[in-house]
Amino acid sequence: MKGNESSMKYLFEPRGVAVIGASQTPGKIGYKVVENIVVGGFGDKIYPINPRGGELLGLPVYGRMADIDGPVDVAVVVVPADRAYGALEECASKDVKFAIVITSGFSEVGNVAEERRIARFAREHDIRIIGPNVFGVYSSASSLNATFGPSDIRSGNVAIITQSGAIGIAMIGKTKVEGIGLSAMISVGNKCDVDETDLLEYLAFQDDSKVVLMYLEGVKSGERLVEVLKKTTRKKPVVVIKSGRSSRGAQAAASHTGSLAGEDKVFDDIARQCGVIRAESIQEALNWCKFLSDAAMPRGEDCVIITNGGGIGVLTADACEKYGVNLSDEIADLKKTFEDVMPSFGSAKNPIDLTGGASPEDYDKALVAALHNDNIDSVACLGCQTGSFDAERFTQIAEERYAQYRPVKPIVFSLFGGEEVERSIVELKAKGIPVFPDVYEMTSFLGALYRDYRNKSSVQAEPAKADIDVAAISAAIACARADGRHFLLAREAQEVMRAAGIPIPMSRIAHSPDEAVRFAEEIGYPVVMKVISKDIIHKSDAGGVALDLVNTK
Ligand code: COA
């Protein structure tokens, strides 16, 4: 076990938990946290702390941490901001390993100095801080609900790290409604110490967590996060919702958590390179998380669509292109596979169109045929409500066949129609079968599953470090720094690209129009002409870029 893993374990599986600021007053956060820990089933090593003493929910209340017998690995701090420092001094007196500082009123409101003060004290006393400004931590491994959110958290195998408290608390309720079980839920808040990377590093190895979902507004330690993401996504899917995509959204993130959202395109590209599965919305992320942990992994890229409706088949084919799902083109093989079940006017061109008259038994035969064909790696089964579509019987078949498919290859369903069909969706979903009311939702999940498959099956081609001339790159950067610049000139950027082994177009620096013409002729038309000046960074905005020059006129 690595260092971070073994130390983080105490956060998720503490031997004792104290609540500093435990209150007798229902409605106060200091009451709710104790109640949640008790109701959550953590056990009896719960220590409410309040100078008033007495008893709370059947537990003795301690005046000081030093009076507690036995180890206390986690302390939840729920005293006002001006008392948080004192609470940490209490933690130090008892060798507490993690302080979950729920208290608000620090850097998020400009009180940076006090946040730094508690962070420094904690560092000096080997206490890791979660927060401040968080709603707490849930861990199914120890049935610990040290939050002031809902008390009935459904346990399972999805771990959630959230930078937004309100989204996190609401997700506890939402995941329950969606039938998603949680292995962990951590609110990171102002991240004065522990951040998403520390947590991800632990969750990557934690067996209970099969999928990690992160809600991010901004990232502090980008380079470390990239490293940890790359390692984690080879083991388990990491779904990320990153807000602040638009300039207005980025402004909102800055005032919400003080985060710098950064250029979204940059985040998006880095996330893709790290194997992150980025969701557009919370609902999309939850749809993926619900089924990713339990779905069969495809063994290859070829997917087959089975449908009774040409239209939804076409829509699904569109969606497959959008979400990177490859459709099998082995026409002869598909024809042979489905010839017994398809009417003469059907189509085996993938989508396999069983046509509107398809009975549940036709579906059954088609699903069995696809299951037994080794050239088919995954199946998307679509059902439109028609005169011969018996939703109840379809549901039975889907359930039966899903059980057979699960150990072999992925199968997903999308059903579209009226009340009976909606009932089938609810019923199948409740049984953990990936079924969706819309083909785009279904295919987006299948796309996520394929990204997970690709992350795990291909060792990402890392550039060989030896091929990169690090000294040349450092020299170019040092030159810009010496010049007092925070950007590279075009010539320096080209040097960096060359040193990194990235091919770039041929270029010359001309100091006069005549020289420019001579160079253009040497390179060969068409050419691009750009201004080089340390005073002009945004060349296009300044009219300093001319594209597609085919001659000197
Ligand atoms: N040790 C132990 N208990 C202490 C204490 C200390 N050093 N100092 C005070 N207390 C007790 C208080 O006496 C009180 O207990 P009581 O009800 O028996 O009197 C209890 O701790 C809480 O203190 P109180 O002053 O009543 O604070 P509060 O409950 O009104 O608010 C917070 C405390 C932390 C909840 C509040 O300051 C806060 O930050 N709220 C926002 C939390 C939030 O939203 N976080 C982000 C979520 S995403």
Coordinates of C-alpha atoms and ligand atoms in Angstrom, one line a residue:
M1 CA 0.0 0.0 0.0
K2 CA 1.3 3.4 -1.0
G3 CA 1.7 6.3 1.5
N4 CA -1.3 8.3 0.5
E5 CA -3.4 5.1 0.4
S6 CA -2.5 4.0 3.8
S7 CA -2.9 7.4 5.4
M8 CA -6.2 8.3 3.6
K9 CA -7.6 5.0 4.8
Y10 CA -8.2 6.6 8.2
L11 CA -10.5 9.2 6.6
F12 CA -12.7 6.5 5.2
E13 CA -12.3 3.9 7.9
P14 CA -11.6 5.9 11.1
R15 CA -11.2 4.2 14.4
G16 CA -13.1 7.0 16.2
V17 CA -14.9 10.2 15.2
A18 CA -15.3 13.4 17.2
V19 CA -17.7 16.2 16.5
I20 CA -16.4 19.5 17.8
G21 CA -19.4 21.8 18.2
A22 CA -21.9 19.0 18.8
S23 CA -25.1 20.7 19.9
Q24 CA -28.2 19.6 21.8
T25 CA -30.3 21.8 19.5
P26 CA -32.0 20.0 16.7
G27 CA -31.7 22.1 13.6
K28 CA -28.1 23.1 14.3
I29 CA -25.5 21.5 12.1
G30 CA -23.7 20.3 15.1
Y31 CA -26.7 18.2 16.1
K32 CA -27.4 16.9 12.6
V33 CA -23.9 15.6 12.0
V34 CA -23.9 13.6 15.3
E35 CA -27.4 12.3 14.4
N36 CA -26.3 11.2 10.9
I37 CA -23.2 9.4 12.3
V38 CA -25.4 7.6 14.9
V39 CA -28.2 6.7 12.4
G40 CA -25.7 5.8 9.7
G41 CA -24.5 2.9 11.8
F42 CA -20.9 3.9 12.3
G43 CA -20.8 2.1 15.7
D44 CA -20.1 3.5 19.2
K45 CA -16.8 5.3 18.7
I46 CA -18.5 8.6 18.3
Y47 CA -17.4 11.5 20.5
P48 CA -19.5 14.7 20.7
I49 CA -17.4 17.6 22.0
N50 CA -19.0 20.6 23.7
P51 CA -17.8 22.4 26.9
R52 CA -21.4 22.2 28.2
G53 CA -21.0 18.3 28.6
G54 CA -24.1 16.2 29.2
E55 CA -25.5 13.6 26.9
L56 CA -26.5 13.7 23.2
L57 CA -28.5 11.0 21.4
G58 CA -27.4 8.5 24.1
L59 CA -23.7 9.4 23.9
P60 CA -21.7 11.1 26.6
V61 CA -20.6 14.6 25.5
Y62 CA -16.9 15.4 26.2
G63 CA -15.7 18.8 27.3
R64 CA -12.3 18.3 25.8
M65 CA -10.7 15.9 23.3
A66 CA -8.0 14.9 25.8
D67 CA -10.7 13.2 27.9
I68 CA -11.5 10.6 25.2
D69 CA -10.2 7.1 25.6
G70 CA -9.0 5.4 22.5
P71 CA -7.9 6.8 19.1
V72 CA -9.8 9.5 17.2
D73 CA -8.8 9.6 13.6
V74 CA -11.4 12.0 12.3
A75 CA -12.8 15.2 13.9
V76 CA -15.7 17.0 12.3
V77 CA -15.4 20.8 13.1
V78 CA -18.8 22.6 13.4
V79 CA -17.9 25.7 15.4
P80 CA -18.0 29.2 14.0
A81 CA -15.0 30.3 11.9
D82 CA -13.3 32.3 14.7
R83 CA -13.2 29.2 16.9
A84 CA -12.0 26.8 14.2
Y85 CA -8.3 27.4 15.1
G86 CA -9.1 26.4 18.7
A87 CA -10.9 23.3 17.5
L88 CA -7.7 22.3 15.5
E89 CA -5.6 22.8 18.7
E90 CA -8.0 20.3 20.3
C91 CA -7.4 17.9 17.4
A92 CA -3.6 18.2 17.8
S93 CA -4.0 17.3 21.5
K94 CA -5.5 14.0 20.5
D95 CA -3.4 13.2 17.4
V96 CA -6.3 13.5 15.1
K97 CA -5.4 12.6 11.5
F98 CA -8.2 14.3 9.6
A99 CA -10.3 17.4 10.4
I100 CA -13.4 17.8 8.3
V101 CA -14.0 21.6 8.7
I102 CA -17.6 22.2 7.8
T103 CA -17.4 25.8 9.0
S104 CA -17.8 28.5 6.3
G105 CA -16.4 32.0 6.5
F106 CA -12.8 31.6 5.1
S107 CA -11.3 32.2 1.7
E108 CA -14.7 31.9 0.0
V109 CA -15.6 35.3 1.7
G110 CA -12.1 36.8 1.5
N111 CA -10.9 35.5 4.9
V112 CA -7.8 34.1 3.3
A113 CA -5.5 34.9 6.3
E114 CA -7.5 32.8 8.7
E115 CA -7.7 29.9 6.3
R116 CA -4.0 30.0 5.8
R117 CA -3.5 30.1 9.6
I118 CA -5.5 27.0 10.2
A119 CA -3.9 25.2 7.2
R120 CA -0.4 26.1 8.6
F121 CA -1.3 24.9 12.1
A122 CA -2.7 21.7 10.7
R123 CA 0.4 21.0 8.6
E124 CA 2.7 21.6 11.5
H125 CA 0.7 19.1 13.5
D126 CA 0.2 16.4 10.8
I127 CA -3.5 17.0 10.6
R128 CA -5.0 16.8 7.1
I129 CA -7.9 19.2 6.5
I130 CA -10.9 18.5 4.4
G131 CA -12.4 21.9 3.6
P132 CA -13.1 24.3 5.1
N133 CA -16.6 25.1 3.9
V134 CA -17.7 21.6 3.2
F135 CA -20.8 19.5 4.0
G136 CA -18.8 16.5 5.2
V137 CA -17.7 13.0 4.2
Y138 CA -19.6 9.8 3.7
S139 CA -17.9 6.4 3.5
S140 CA -19.7 3.1 3.0
A141 CA -16.6 1.2 4.1
S142 CA -17.3 2.2 7.7
S143 CA -21.0 3.2 7.4
L144 CA -19.8 6.7 8.3
N145 CA -22.2 9.6 7.4
A146 CA -20.3 12.5 8.7
T147 CA -22.3 15.1 6.8
F148 CA -25.2 17.4 7.5
G149 CA -27.0 16.1 4.4
P150 CA -29.7 13.4 4.2
S151 CA -29.3 10.6 6.7
D152 CA -30.4 7.7 4.4
I153 CA -27.6 7.3 2.0
R154 CA -27.8 4.3 -0.3
S155 CA -24.5 2.4 -0.2
G156 CA -22.9 1.0 -3.4
N157 CA -19.9 1.4 -5.6
V158 CA -19.9 5.0 -7.0
A159 CA -17.6 7.5 -5.3
I160 CA -18.4 11.2 -5.6
I161 CA -15.9 14.1 -5.1
T162 CA -17.6 17.4 -5.3
Q163 CA -16.5 21.0 -5.2
S164 CA -20.0 22.2 -4.8
G165 CA -21.7 21.5 -1.5
A166 CA -25.2 22.1 -2.6
I167 CA -24.8 19.8 -5.7
G168 CA -23.2 17.2 -3.5
I169 CA -26.0 17.2 -0.9
A170 CA -28.6 17.1 -3.6
M171 CA -26.8 14.3 -5.3
I172 CA -27.2 12.2 -2.2
G173 CA -30.9 12.3 -2.6
K174 CA -30.9 12.1 -6.4
T175 CA -28.6 9.1 -6.5
K176 CA -31.0 7.3 -4.1
V177 CA -34.0 8.1 -6.4
E178 CA -31.9 6.8 -9.4
G179 CA -31.0 3.6 -7.6
I180 CA -27.3 4.5 -7.5
G181 CA -25.4 3.3 -4.5
L182 CA -22.4 5.4 -3.1
S183 CA -19.1 4.1 -1.8
A184 CA -18.0 7.6 -0.8
M185 CA -19.1 11.2 -1.0
I186 CA -16.5 13.9 -0.3
S187 CA -17.1 17.6 -0.3
V188 CA -13.7 19.4 -0.9
G189 CA -14.9 23.0 -0.4
N190 CA -12.1 25.5 -0.3
K191 CA -9.4 22.8 -0.6
C192 CA -6.9 24.4 1.8
D193 CA -5.2 21.1 2.1
V194 CA -6.8 17.8 0.8
D195 CA -7.9 18.2 -2.8
E196 CA -9.5 16.1 -5.5
T197 CA -6.2 14.6 -6.5
D198 CA -5.4 13.3 -3.0
L199 CA -8.8 11.7 -2.9
L200 CA -8.7 10.3 -6.4
E201 CA -5.3 8.7 -5.7
Y202 CA -6.9 6.8 -2.8
L203 CA -10.1 6.0 -4.6
A204 CA -8.2 4.6 -7.6
F205 CA -7.1 1.7 -5.4
Q206 CA -10.2 1.4 -3.2
D207 CA -12.0 -1.8 -4.2
D208 CA -15.5 -0.5 -3.0
S209 CA -15.4 2.3 -5.5
K210 CA -15.9 1.0 -9.1
V211 CA -16.6 4.4 -10.6
V212 CA -15.5 7.9 -9.6
L213 CA -17.6 10.9 -10.3
M214 CA -16.1 14.4 -9.9
Y215 CA -17.8 17.7 -10.0
L216 CA -15.2 20.4 -10.6
E217 CA -15.2 24.1 -11.0
G218 CA -11.4 24.7 -11.0
V219 CA -8.3 22.7 -10.5
K220 CA -5.4 23.8 -8.3
S221 CA -2.7 21.1 -8.8
G222 CA -3.2 20.5 -12.5
E223 CA -0.1 18.5 -13.3
R224 CA -0.5 16.1 -10.4
L225 CA -4.2 15.6 -11.3
V226 CA -3.2 14.7 -14.8
E227 CA -0.8 12.1 -13.6
V228 CA -3.3 10.6 -11.2
L229 CA -6.2 10.7 -13.7
K230 CA -4.1 8.8 -16.3
K231 CA -3.3 6.1 -13.8
T232 CA -6.9 5.9 -12.4
T233 CA -8.7 5.7 -15.7
R234 CA -6.7 2.6 -16.6
K235 CA -8.3 0.9 -13.6
K236 CA -11.8 2.4 -13.4
P237 CA -14.0 4.9 -15.1
V238 CA -13.6 8.5 -13.9
V239 CA -16.6 10.6 -14.9
V240 CA -16.1 14.4 -14.7
I241 CA -18.6 17.2 -14.7
K242 CA -16.6 20.4 -15.1
S243 CA -18.5 23.6 -15.1
G244 CA -17.4 27.1 -16.2
R245 CA -17.5 26.1 -19.9
S246 CA -18.8 29.5 -21.0
S247 CA -17.3 32.8 -20.1
R248 CA -20.4 33.6 -18.0
G249 CA -20.1 30.2 -16.3
A250 CA -16.4 30.8 -15.6
Q251 CA -17.3 34.1 -13.9
A252 CA -20.0 32.4 -11.8
A253 CA -17.4 29.7 -10.8
A254 CA -15.0 32.5 -9.7
S255 CA -17.6 34.0 -7.4
H256 CA -18.9 30.7 -6.2
T257 CA -15.8 28.9 -5.1
G258 CA -13.1 31.4 -6.1
S259 CA -12.0 28.9 -8.8
L260 CA -10.3 29.8 -12.0
A261 CA -12.3 27.7 -14.5
G262 CA -9.5 28.1 -17.1
E263 CA -9.9 27.7 -20.9
D264 CA -12.5 25.0 -21.3
K265 CA -11.0 23.7 -24.6
V266 CA -7.7 23.1 -22.8
F267 CA -9.5 21.2 -19.9
D268 CA -11.5 19.2 -22.5
D269 CA -8.4 18.1 -24.4
I270 CA -6.4 17.3 -21.3
A271 CA -9.4 15.4 -19.9
R272 CA -9.6 13.3 -23.1
Q273 CA -5.9 12.6 -23.1
C274 CA -6.2 11.4 -19.5
G275 CA -9.1 9.0 -20.4
V276 CA -11.6 11.1 -18.4
I277 CA -15.2 10.5 -19.5
R278 CA -16.6 14.1 -19.4
A279 CA -20.3 14.5 -19.0
E280 CA -22.3 17.6 -20.2
S281 CA -24.8 17.5 -17.4
I282 CA -25.4 16.0 -13.9
Q283 CA -28.1 13.7 -15.3
E284 CA -25.8 12.4 -18.1
A285 CA -23.1 11.7 -15.5
L286 CA -25.6 9.9 -13.2
N287 CA -26.9 7.8 -16.2
W288 CA -23.4 6.7 -16.8
C289 CA -22.5 6.0 -13.2
K290 CA -25.6 3.9 -12.6
F291 CA -24.6 1.3 -15.2
L292 CA -20.8 1.7 -15.7
S293 CA -19.8 -0.2 -12.6
D294 CA -21.8 -3.2 -13.5
A295 CA -21.8 -3.4 -17.3
A296 CA -20.0 -6.1 -19.2
M297 CA -16.9 -4.8 -20.9
P298 CA -17.0 -5.1 -24.7
R299 CA -14.2 -7.2 -26.3
G300 CA -14.1 -5.3 -29.5
E301 CA -15.5 -2.2 -31.2
D302 CA -18.3 -3.7 -33.4
C303 CA -21.8 -2.8 -32.2
V304 CA -25.1 -3.9 -33.7
I305 CA -28.4 -2.1 -33.5
I306 CA -31.5 -4.2 -33.4
T307 CA -34.7 -2.3 -34.0
N308 CA -38.4 -2.6 -35.0
G309 CA -38.4 1.0 -36.3
G310 CA -36.3 2.4 -39.2
G311 CA -36.5 5.9 -37.8
I312 CA -35.1 5.3 -34.3
G313 CA -32.5 3.0 -36.0
V314 CA -31.3 6.0 -38.1
L315 CA -31.4 8.3 -35.0
T316 CA -29.3 5.8 -33.1
A317 CA -26.8 5.5 -36.0
D318 CA -26.4 9.3 -35.8
A319 CA -25.9 9.1 -32.1
C320 CA -23.3 6.3 -32.5
E321 CA -21.2 8.7 -34.7
K322 CA -21.6 11.5 -32.1
Y323 CA -20.6 9.3 -29.2
G324 CA -17.8 7.3 -30.9
V325 CA -19.6 3.9 -31.1
N326 CA -18.5 1.9 -34.1
L327 CA -21.2 0.0 -36.0
S328 CA -20.4 -3.3 -37.5
D329 CA -20.2 -3.3 -41.3
E330 CA -19.9 -7.0 -41.8
I331 CA -23.0 -7.2 -44.0
A332 CA -22.6 -10.8 -45.1
D333 CA -22.1 -12.0 -41.6
L334 CA -25.0 -9.9 -40.3
K335 CA -27.3 -11.2 -43.0
K336 CA -26.4 -14.8 -42.1
T337 CA -26.8 -14.1 -38.4
F338 CA -30.3 -12.5 -38.6
E339 CA -31.7 -14.2 -41.8
D340 CA -34.0 -16.5 -39.7
V341 CA -35.7 -13.6 -37.9
M342 CA -35.8 -10.9 -40.5
P343 CA -38.6 -10.6 -43.0
S344 CA -37.6 -10.3 -46.6
F345 CA -38.4 -6.5 -46.5
G346 CA -36.3 -6.0 -43.4
S347 CA -32.7 -4.8 -43.5
A348 CA -29.5 -6.4 -42.2
K349 CA -27.3 -3.4 -43.0
N350 CA -27.0 -2.4 -39.3
P351 CA -29.3 -1.1 -38.0
I352 CA -30.9 -4.6 -38.2
D353 CA -34.5 -3.6 -38.9
L354 CA -36.9 -6.4 -37.8
T355 CA -39.6 -4.0 -39.1
G356 CA -42.8 -2.8 -37.3
G357 CA -44.4 -6.2 -37.2
A358 CA -41.6 -7.7 -35.0
S359 CA -43.0 -9.8 -32.2
P360 CA -41.3 -10.2 -28.8
E361 CA -40.3 -13.7 -30.0
D362 CA -38.6 -12.1 -33.0
Y363 CA -36.6 -9.9 -30.7
D364 CA -35.8 -12.9 -28.6
K365 CA -34.4 -14.8 -31.6
A366 CA -32.4 -11.7 -32.8
L367 CA -30.9 -11.2 -29.3
V368 CA -29.9 -14.8 -29.0
A369 CA -28.3 -14.7 -32.5
A370 CA -26.3 -11.6 -31.7
L371 CA -25.2 -13.1 -28.4
H372 CA -23.7 -16.1 -30.1
N373 CA -22.0 -14.2 -32.9
D374 CA -18.4 -13.5 -31.8
N375 CA -18.0 -10.8 -34.4
I376 CA -20.6 -8.7 -32.6
D377 CA -19.1 -7.0 -29.5
S378 CA -22.1 -5.1 -28.2
V379 CA -25.8 -4.7 -28.9
A380 CA -28.2 -1.7 -28.8
C381 CA -31.8 -3.0 -28.8
L382 CA -34.5 -0.5 -29.6
G383 CA -38.2 -0.9 -29.2
C384 CA -40.9 1.4 -30.7
Q385 CA -44.4 0.9 -29.5
T386 CA -46.3 -0.7 -32.5
G387 CA -49.4 -2.8 -32.8
S388 CA -47.4 -6.0 -32.3
F389 CA -45.1 -4.7 -29.6
D390 CA -46.0 -6.3 -26.3
A391 CA -44.2 -4.3 -23.7
E392 CA -44.8 -6.7 -20.9
R393 CA -43.4 -9.7 -22.8
F394 CA -40.6 -7.6 -24.1
T395 CA -39.7 -6.7 -20.5
Q396 CA -39.5 -10.4 -19.6
I397 CA -37.3 -11.2 -22.6
A398 CA -35.0 -8.2 -22.0
E399 CA -34.5 -9.3 -18.4
E400 CA -33.8 -12.9 -19.3
R401 CA -31.5 -12.1 -22.1
Y402 CA -29.7 -9.4 -20.1
A403 CA -28.8 -12.0 -17.5
Q404 CA -27.2 -14.2 -20.3
Y405 CA -25.5 -11.2 -22.0
R406 CA -24.0 -9.7 -18.8
P407 CA -21.0 -12.1 -18.5
V408 CA -20.4 -12.1 -22.2
K409 CA -21.0 -8.7 -23.9
P410 CA -22.8 -5.4 -23.2
I411 CA -26.4 -4.9 -24.2
V412 CA -28.3 -1.7 -23.8
F413 CA -32.0 -0.9 -24.5
S414 CA -34.0 2.1 -25.5
L415 CA -37.8 2.0 -25.5
F416 CA -40.1 4.6 -26.9
G417 CA -43.9 4.7 -26.5
G418 CA -46.8 5.2 -24.1
E419 CA -47.6 4.3 -20.6
E420 CA -46.9 0.5 -20.8
V421 CA -43.5 1.2 -22.4
E422 CA -42.7 3.8 -19.6
R423 CA -43.6 1.1 -17.0
S424 CA -41.2 -1.3 -18.7
I425 CA -38.5 1.2 -18.5
V426 CA -39.0 1.8 -14.8
E427 CA -39.2 -2.0 -14.2
L428 CA -36.1 -2.8 -16.1
K429 CA -34.1 0.1 -14.7
A430 CA -35.0 -0.9 -11.2
K431 CA -33.4 -4.3 -11.9
G432 CA -30.2 -2.6 -13.0
I433 CA -30.7 -3.2 -16.7
P434 CA -29.4 -0.3 -18.8
V435 CA -32.6 1.0 -20.5
F436 CA -33.2 4.5 -21.6
P437 CA -36.3 6.5 -22.9
D438 CA -34.2 8.1 -25.6
V439 CA -31.7 6.7 -28.0
Y440 CA -29.3 9.5 -27.5
E441 CA -29.2 8.9 -23.8
M442 CA -28.6 5.2 -24.5
T443 CA -25.9 5.8 -27.0
S444 CA -24.2 8.4 -24.8
F445 CA -23.9 5.6 -22.1
L446 CA -22.6 3.1 -24.7
G447 CA -20.1 5.7 -25.8
A448 CA -18.9 6.1 -22.1
L449 CA -18.6 2.4 -21.8
Y450 CA -16.5 2.3 -25.0
R451 CA -14.2 5.0 -23.7
D452 CA -13.7 3.0 -20.5
Y453 CA -13.0 0.0 -22.6
R454 CA -10.4 1.9 -24.7
N455 CA -8.8 3.3 -21.6
K456 CA -8.3 -0.2 -20.2
S457 CA -7.4 -2.0 -23.3
S458 CA -4.9 0.3 -24.9
V459 CA -1.8 1.4 -23.1
Q460 CA -1.9 5.1 -24.1
A461 CA 1.0 6.0 -26.4
E462 CA 3.1 8.2 -24.1
P463 CA 5.8 10.1 -26.0
A464 CA 9.2 8.6 -25.2
K465 CA 10.8 10.9 -22.8
A466 CA 14.2 10.3 -24.5
D467 CA 12.8 11.8 -27.7
I468 CA 12.1 15.1 -26.1
D469 CA 14.9 17.7 -25.9
V470 CA 14.1 19.0 -22.5
A471 CA 17.2 21.2 -22.4
A472 CA 16.1 23.0 -25.6
I473 CA 12.6 23.6 -24.2
S474 CA 14.0 24.9 -20.9
A475 CA 16.4 27.2 -22.8
A476 CA 13.5 28.7 -24.8
I477 CA 11.4 29.3 -21.6
A478 CA 14.4 30.7 -19.8
C479 CA 15.0 33.2 -22.7
A480 CA 11.4 34.4 -22.5
R481 CA 11.6 34.7 -18.7
A482 CA 14.9 36.7 -18.9
D483 CA 13.1 39.0 -21.3
G484 CA 10.3 39.5 -18.6
R485 CA 7.7 37.7 -20.8
H486 CA 5.0 35.2 -19.7
F487 CA 4.5 34.1 -23.3
L488 CA 6.7 32.6 -26.1
L489 CA 7.4 34.4 -29.3
A490 CA 6.5 32.4 -32.5
R491 CA 10.1 31.5 -33.1
E492 CA 10.6 30.2 -29.5
A493 CA 7.3 28.3 -29.7
Q494 CA 8.6 26.6 -32.8
E495 CA 11.8 25.7 -31.1
V496 CA 9.8 24.1 -28.3
M497 CA 7.6 22.2 -30.8
R498 CA 10.7 20.9 -32.6
A499 CA 12.4 19.9 -29.3
A500 CA 9.2 18.0 -28.4
G501 CA 9.3 16.1 -31.7
I502 CA 6.0 17.7 -32.9
P503 CA 6.1 18.3 -36.7
I504 CA 5.5 21.9 -37.7
P505 CA 5.3 23.7 -41.1
M506 CA 8.4 25.2 -42.6
S507 CA 8.9 28.9 -41.7
R508 CA 11.4 31.8 -42.1
I509 CA 11.7 35.2 -40.4
A510 CA 11.7 38.0 -43.0
H511 CA 12.9 41.5 -42.2
S512 CA 11.7 43.2 -45.4
P513 CA 9.0 42.6 -48.0
D514 CA 11.7 41.4 -50.5
E515 CA 13.0 38.9 -48.1
A516 CA 9.4 37.7 -47.4
V517 CA 8.9 37.1 -51.1
R518 CA 12.1 35.3 -51.5
F519 CA 11.3 33.0 -48.5
A520 CA 7.7 32.4 -49.8
E521 CA 9.2 31.2 -53.2
E522 CA 11.7 29.0 -51.4
I523 CA 9.0 27.4 -49.2
G524 CA 6.4 27.3 -52.1
Y525 CA 3.0 28.9 -52.3
P526 CA 0.4 29.0 -50.7
V527 CA 2.0 30.5 -47.6
V528 CA 0.8 32.2 -44.4
M529 CA 2.3 35.5 -43.2
K530 CA 2.3 36.5 -39.6
V531 CA 3.6 39.4 -37.7
I532 CA 6.3 38.8 -35.0
S533 CA 6.4 41.3 -32.2
K534 CA 6.6 40.9 -28.5
D535 CA 4.0 43.7 -28.3
I536 CA 1.5 41.8 -30.3
I537 CA 0.4 38.5 -28.7
H538 CA -3.0 38.2 -30.3
K539 CA -1.9 38.5 -34.0
S540 CA -5.2 37.8 -35.6
D541 CA -7.0 40.5 -33.5
A542 CA -4.3 43.0 -34.6
G543 CA -4.7 42.1 -38.3
G544 CA -1.3 40.5 -38.2
V545 CA -2.1 37.2 -39.9
A546 CA -2.7 36.8 -43.7
L547 CA -3.8 33.3 -44.8
D548 CA -3.7 31.5 -48.2
L549 CA -1.3 33.8 -49.9
V550 CA -0.8 32.3 -53.4
N551 CA 1.4 35.0 -55.0
T552 CA 3.0 38.4 -54.3
K553 CA 0.0 40.5 -55.5
Ligands
COA1 N1 -15.7 23.3 21.3 C1 -16.8 22.7 21.3 N2 -18.0 23.2 21.1 C2 -18.0 24.6 20.9 C3 -16.9 25.4 21.0 C4 -15.6 24.7 21.1 N3 -14.5 25.3 21.2 N4 -17.2 26.6 20.8 C5 -18.6 26.6 20.6 N5 -19.0 25.4 20.7 C6 -20.4 24.9 20.6 C7 -21.4 26.0 20.8 O1 -21.7 26.3 22.2 C8 -22.6 25.4 20.2 O2 -23.3 24.4 21.0 P1 -24.7 24.7 21.7 O3 -25.7 24.7 20.7 O4 -24.7 23.7 22.8 O5 -24.5 26.1 22.3 C9 -22.0 24.6 19.0 O6 -20.6 24.5 19.3 C10 -22.1 25.3 17.7 O7 -21.7 26.7 17.8 P2 -22.7 27.9 17.4 O8 -22.0 29.1 17.9 O9 -24.1 27.6 17.9 O10 -22.6 27.8 15.9 P3 -23.7 27.4 14.8 O11 -24.2 26.1 15.0 O12 -24.8 28.5 14.7 O13 -22.9 27.5 13.5 C11 -21.4 26.5 11.9 C12 -21.6 26.8 13.4 C13 -20.1 25.9 11.7 C14 -22.5 25.6 11.4 C15 -21.5 27.9 11.1 O14 -20.5 28.8 11.6 C16 -21.2 27.7 9.6 O15 -20.1 27.8 9.2 N6 -22.3 27.4 8.9 C17 -22.2 27.2 7.4 C18 -21.8 25.7 7.2 C19 -21.8 25.4 5.7 O16 -22.7 25.8 5.0 N7 -20.7 24.8 5.2 C20 -20.6 24.6 3.8 C21 -21.4 23.5 3.2 S1 -21.2 23.2 1.6

